[in-house]
Coordinates of C-alpha atoms and ligand atoms in Angstrom, one line a residue:
X1 CA 44.7 -55.5 13.0
X2 CA 42.5 -52.5 13.2
X3 CA 39.5 -53.0 15.6
X4 CA 36.7 -53.0 13.0
X5 CA 38.5 -55.3 10.7
X6 CA 39.1 -57.6 13.7
X7 CA 35.4 -57.5 14.5
X8 CA 34.2 -58.4 11.0
X9 CA 36.9 -61.2 10.8
X10 CA 35.7 -62.6 14.1
X11 CA 32.0 -62.4 13.1
X12 CA 32.7 -64.2 9.8
X13 CA 34.7 -66.8 11.6
X14 CA 31.9 -67.3 14.1
X15 CA 29.3 -67.7 11.4
X16 CA 31.5 -70.4 9.8
X17 CA 32.1 -72.1 13.1
X18 CA 28.4 -72.1 14.0
X19 CA 27.6 -73.6 10.6
X20 CA 30.2 -76.3 11.0
X21 CA 29.0 -77.1 14.5
X22 CA 25.3 -77.2 13.6
X23 CA 25.9 -79.3 10.5
X24 CA 29.3 -81.1 10.5
X25 CA 28.8 -82.1 6.9
X26 CA 28.5 -78.5 5.7
X27 CA 29.8 -77.3 2.4
X28 CA 31.5 -74.0 2.3
X29 CA 32.3 -71.6 -0.6
X30 CA 35.5 -69.8 0.3
X31 CA 37.2 -66.7 -1.0
X32 CA 40.8 -65.5 -1.3
X33 CA 42.2 -62.0 -1.3
X34 CA 43.3 -59.6 1.5
X35 CA 39.9 -59.3 3.1
X36 CA 39.4 -62.9 4.4
X37 CA 42.9 -63.2 5.9
X38 CA 41.8 -62.1 9.4
X39 CA 38.9 -64.6 9.3
X40 CA 41.2 -67.5 8.3
X41 CA 43.6 -66.5 11.1
X42 CA 40.8 -66.9 13.7
X43 CA 39.6 -70.2 12.1
X44 CA 43.2 -71.5 12.0
X45 CA 43.7 -70.7 15.7
X46 CA 40.4 -72.4 16.7
X47 CA 41.2 -75.4 14.5
X48 CA 44.7 -75.8 15.9
X49 CA 43.2 -75.7 19.4
X50 CA 40.8 -78.5 18.5
X51 CA 37.7 -76.3 18.8
X52 CA 36.6 -77.0 15.2
X53 CA 36.1 -80.4 13.6
X54 CA 36.3 -80.2 9.8
X55 CA 36.5 -84.0 9.3
X56 CA 33.1 -84.3 7.5
X57 CA 33.0 -80.8 5.9
X58 CA 33.7 -79.8 2.2
X59 CA 35.3 -76.6 1.1
X60 CA 35.1 -75.2 -2.4
X61 CA 37.3 -72.4 -3.5
X62 CA 35.3 -69.7 -5.2
X63 CA 37.8 -69.2 -8.0
X64 CA 41.4 -69.5 -9.1
X65 CA 43.9 -68.3 -11.7
X66 CA 44.5 -70.6 -14.6
X67 CA 48.0 -69.6 -15.6
X68 CA 49.7 -68.7 -12.3
X69 CA 52.7 -70.3 -10.6
X70 CA 51.6 -72.8 -8.0
X71 CA 52.5 -70.5 -5.0
X72 CA 50.3 -67.8 -6.4
X73 CA 47.2 -69.9 -6.9
X74 CA 44.2 -69.6 -4.7
X75 CA 44.5 -73.3 -4.0
X76 CA 47.9 -72.6 -2.4
X77 CA 46.4 -69.6 -0.5
X78 CA 43.6 -71.6 1.0
X79 CA 46.0 -74.4 2.0
X80 CA 48.4 -72.0 3.6
X81 CA 45.9 -69.8 5.4
X82 CA 43.3 -72.3 6.4
X83 CA 43.3 -76.0 5.3
X84 CA 46.8 -77.0 6.7
X85 CA 45.7 -75.9 10.1
X86 CA 42.6 -78.0 10.1
X87 CA 41.6 -81.7 9.9
X88 CA 39.7 -81.1 6.7
X89 CA 40.3 -84.2 4.6
X90 CA 42.4 -83.5 1.5
X91 CA 39.8 -85.1 -0.7
X92 CA 37.2 -82.5 0.5
X93 CA 39.3 -79.5 -0.6
X94 CA 37.9 -78.6 -4.0
X95 CA 39.2 -76.1 -6.5
X96 CA 37.7 -75.3 -9.9
X97 CA 41.1 -75.2 -11.6
X98 CA 41.6 -78.9 -11.0
X99 CA 38.0 -80.2 -10.9
X100 CA 35.7 -80.8 -13.8
X101 CA 31.9 -80.3 -13.5
X102 CA 32.3 -78.1 -10.4
X103 CA 28.6 -77.3 -10.1
X104 CA 27.7 -81.0 -10.4
X105 CA 30.2 -81.8 -7.7
X106 CA 28.8 -79.1 -5.4
X107 CA 25.3 -80.4 -6.0
X108 CA 26.4 -84.0 -5.3
X109 CA 27.8 -82.8 -1.9
X110 CA 24.4 -81.4 -1.1
X111 CA 24.9 -77.8 -2.3
X112 CA 26.7 -74.9 -0.6
X113 CA 25.5 -74.1 2.9
X114 CA 27.5 -71.0 3.5
X115 CA 29.6 -69.0 1.0
X116 CA 31.8 -66.1 2.0
X117 CA 32.6 -63.6 -0.8
X118 CA 34.7 -60.5 -1.1
X119 CA 34.2 -57.7 -3.6
X120 CA 36.4 -56.2 -6.2
X121 CA 36.4 -52.5 -6.8
X122 CA 34.6 -52.9 -10.1
X123 CA 31.9 -54.9 -8.3
X124 CA 33.2 -58.4 -9.2
X125 CA 32.3 -61.3 -7.0
X126 CA 34.8 -64.1 -7.1
X127 CA 36.0 -63.6 -10.7
X128 CA 32.6 -62.7 -12.1
X129 CA 33.5 -59.5 -13.9
X130 CA 31.1 -56.8 -14.9
X131 CA 28.8 -58.1 -17.6
X132 CA 28.6 -61.7 -16.3
X133 CA 25.0 -63.0 -16.5
X134 CA 23.1 -63.8 -13.4
X135 CA 22.5 -67.3 -14.8
X136 CA 26.2 -68.2 -15.0
X137 CA 27.6 -71.3 -13.5
X138 CA 31.3 -72.2 -13.1
X139 CA 33.2 -70.8 -16.2
X140 CA 36.5 -69.5 -17.4
X141 CA 37.1 -65.8 -17.7
X142 CA 39.4 -63.2 -19.0
X143 CA 40.3 -60.9 -16.2
X144 CA 39.7 -57.2 -16.5
X145 CA 42.5 -54.6 -16.4
X146 CA 41.1 -53.3 -13.1
X147 CA 41.2 -56.7 -11.5
X148 CA 44.7 -57.3 -12.7
X149 CA 45.9 -54.0 -11.5
X150 CA 44.4 -54.7 -8.0
X151 CA 46.3 -57.9 -7.8
X152 CA 49.6 -56.7 -9.4
X153 CA 51.4 -56.4 -6.1
X154 CA 51.1 -60.1 -5.5
X155 CA 52.9 -60.8 -8.8
X156 CA 55.5 -58.1 -8.8
X157 CA 54.0 -56.1 -11.6
X158 CA 50.9 -56.0 -13.9
X159 CA 52.7 -57.9 -16.7
X160 CA 53.0 -61.0 -14.5
X161 CA 49.4 -61.1 -13.4
X162 CA 47.5 -63.9 -15.1
X163 CA 44.9 -63.1 -17.7
X164 CA 42.8 -66.2 -17.4
X165 CA 40.9 -67.5 -14.4
X166 CA 38.1 -69.9 -13.5
X167 CA 35.2 -68.9 -11.2
X168 CA 32.0 -70.1 -9.7
X169 CA 29.3 -68.3 -11.6
X170 CA 26.8 -65.9 -10.1
X171 CA 24.1 -68.6 -10.1
X172 CA 26.5 -71.0 -8.3
X173 CA 27.0 -68.4 -5.6
X174 CA 23.4 -67.3 -5.4
X175 CA 22.3 -70.9 -4.8
X176 CA 24.3 -71.1 -1.6
X177 CA 21.9 -71.3 1.3
X178 CA 23.6 -68.5 3.2
X179 CA 25.9 -65.7 1.9
X180 CA 28.3 -63.4 3.7
X181 CA 29.9 -60.5 1.9
X182 CA 32.9 -59.1 3.6
X183 CA 34.4 -55.7 2.6
X184 CA 37.4 -54.0 4.1
X185 CA 38.9 -50.6 3.5
X186 CA 37.4 -47.2 2.5
X187 CA 38.4 -47.9 -1.1
X188 CA 35.5 -50.4 -1.2
X189 CA 32.9 -48.0 0.1
X190 CA 31.9 -46.6 -3.3
X191 CA 31.4 -50.0 -4.9
X192 CA 29.4 -51.3 -1.9
X193 CA 27.1 -48.2 -2.1
X194 CA 26.7 -48.6 -5.9
X195 CA 26.0 -52.3 -5.4
X196 CA 23.3 -52.0 -2.7
X197 CA 21.8 -48.6 -3.1
X198 CA 21.2 -48.7 -6.8
X199 CA 19.5 -51.1 -9.3
X200 CA 20.2 -54.7 -9.8
X201 CA 22.0 -55.9 -12.9
X202 CA 25.0 -57.7 -14.4
X203 CA 27.0 -54.4 -14.9
X204 CA 27.7 -54.6 -11.2
X205 CA 27.8 -58.3 -10.4
X206 CA 27.7 -57.6 -6.6
X207 CA 24.3 -55.9 -7.1
X208 CA 22.8 -59.3 -7.9
X209 CA 23.4 -60.3 -4.3
X210 CA 20.5 -58.0 -3.3
X211 CA 18.2 -60.9 -4.6
X212 CA 19.6 -63.4 -2.0
X213 CA 17.3 -64.2 0.9
X214 CA 20.0 -64.8 3.4
X215 CA 22.8 -62.3 2.8
X216 CA 24.9 -60.7 5.6
X217 CA 27.1 -57.8 4.7
X218 CA 30.0 -57.1 7.0
X219 CA 32.2 -54.1 6.4
X220 CA 34.8 -52.3 8.5
X221 CA 33.6 -48.9 7.3
X222 CA 30.3 -47.0 7.3
X223 CA 28.2 -46.7 4.2
X224 CA 24.8 -45.5 3.1
X225 CA 22.2 -47.9 1.8
Ligands
LIG301 C1 40.0 -61.1 -6.2 C2 39.2 -62.4 -5.9 C3 37.9 -62.1 -5.2 C4 38.1 -61.1 -4.1 C5 38.5 -59.8 -4.6 C6 38.8 -58.8 -3.6 O1 40.1 -60.7 -7.5 N1 39.0 -63.2 -7.1 O2 37.4 -63.3 -4.8 O3 37.0 -61.0 -3.4 O4 39.6 -59.9 -5.5 O5 40.1 -59.0 -3.0 P1 40.7 -58.2 -1.8 O6 40.0 -58.8 -0.6 O7 42.1 -58.5 -1.8 O8 40.3 -56.8 -1.9

């Protein structure tokens, strides 16, 4: 792993670990994609070494495909990269694809304490594509061409990439008490700058994060705010 990617992965893992230690019943919103892989590697290591106790925590996947083979789902990704290495109870692993009333469930568990999000090149957060209203809660979406192209390599071609997904809405994510946005790779620089240097609006969903009171942005590249 390149040094700066290692650093942001460690920092994100540390924030999750601190949250878990200070409040063992914490609820987390967790992303998939290439960016969080390093974070999950660190958390998986610490969990296997018994340094983290997930027995009272809840984890909510941010989003998932609706029409993907099981091994391509984000539920599978989170199992594989994180959950199976931890003592997080199976019944505390939530996914919007297989759970009705996701927002109600999150509220019943006390709300999200810490949510980690990545960013798509078109500014999407989870699967909130450009144009998604700020007031949106968990909903189904049609994926944009750009998002499908970005994920084509995982499916062996654009034709095999699902067209439907389900995602926490921007309001679900904004209601998390803490937010960490992680971005890796120079190809994300332009959208990070557009999201945080310019105005706020649904055309660039990530720009809505400017309104969050406890947002940390971690990137492995320099950018101008
Ligand atoms: C996907 C996910 C997002 C993720 C984004 C960036 O479409 N739904 O939650 O943040 O793409 O992914 P990556 O980290 O692979 O660049």
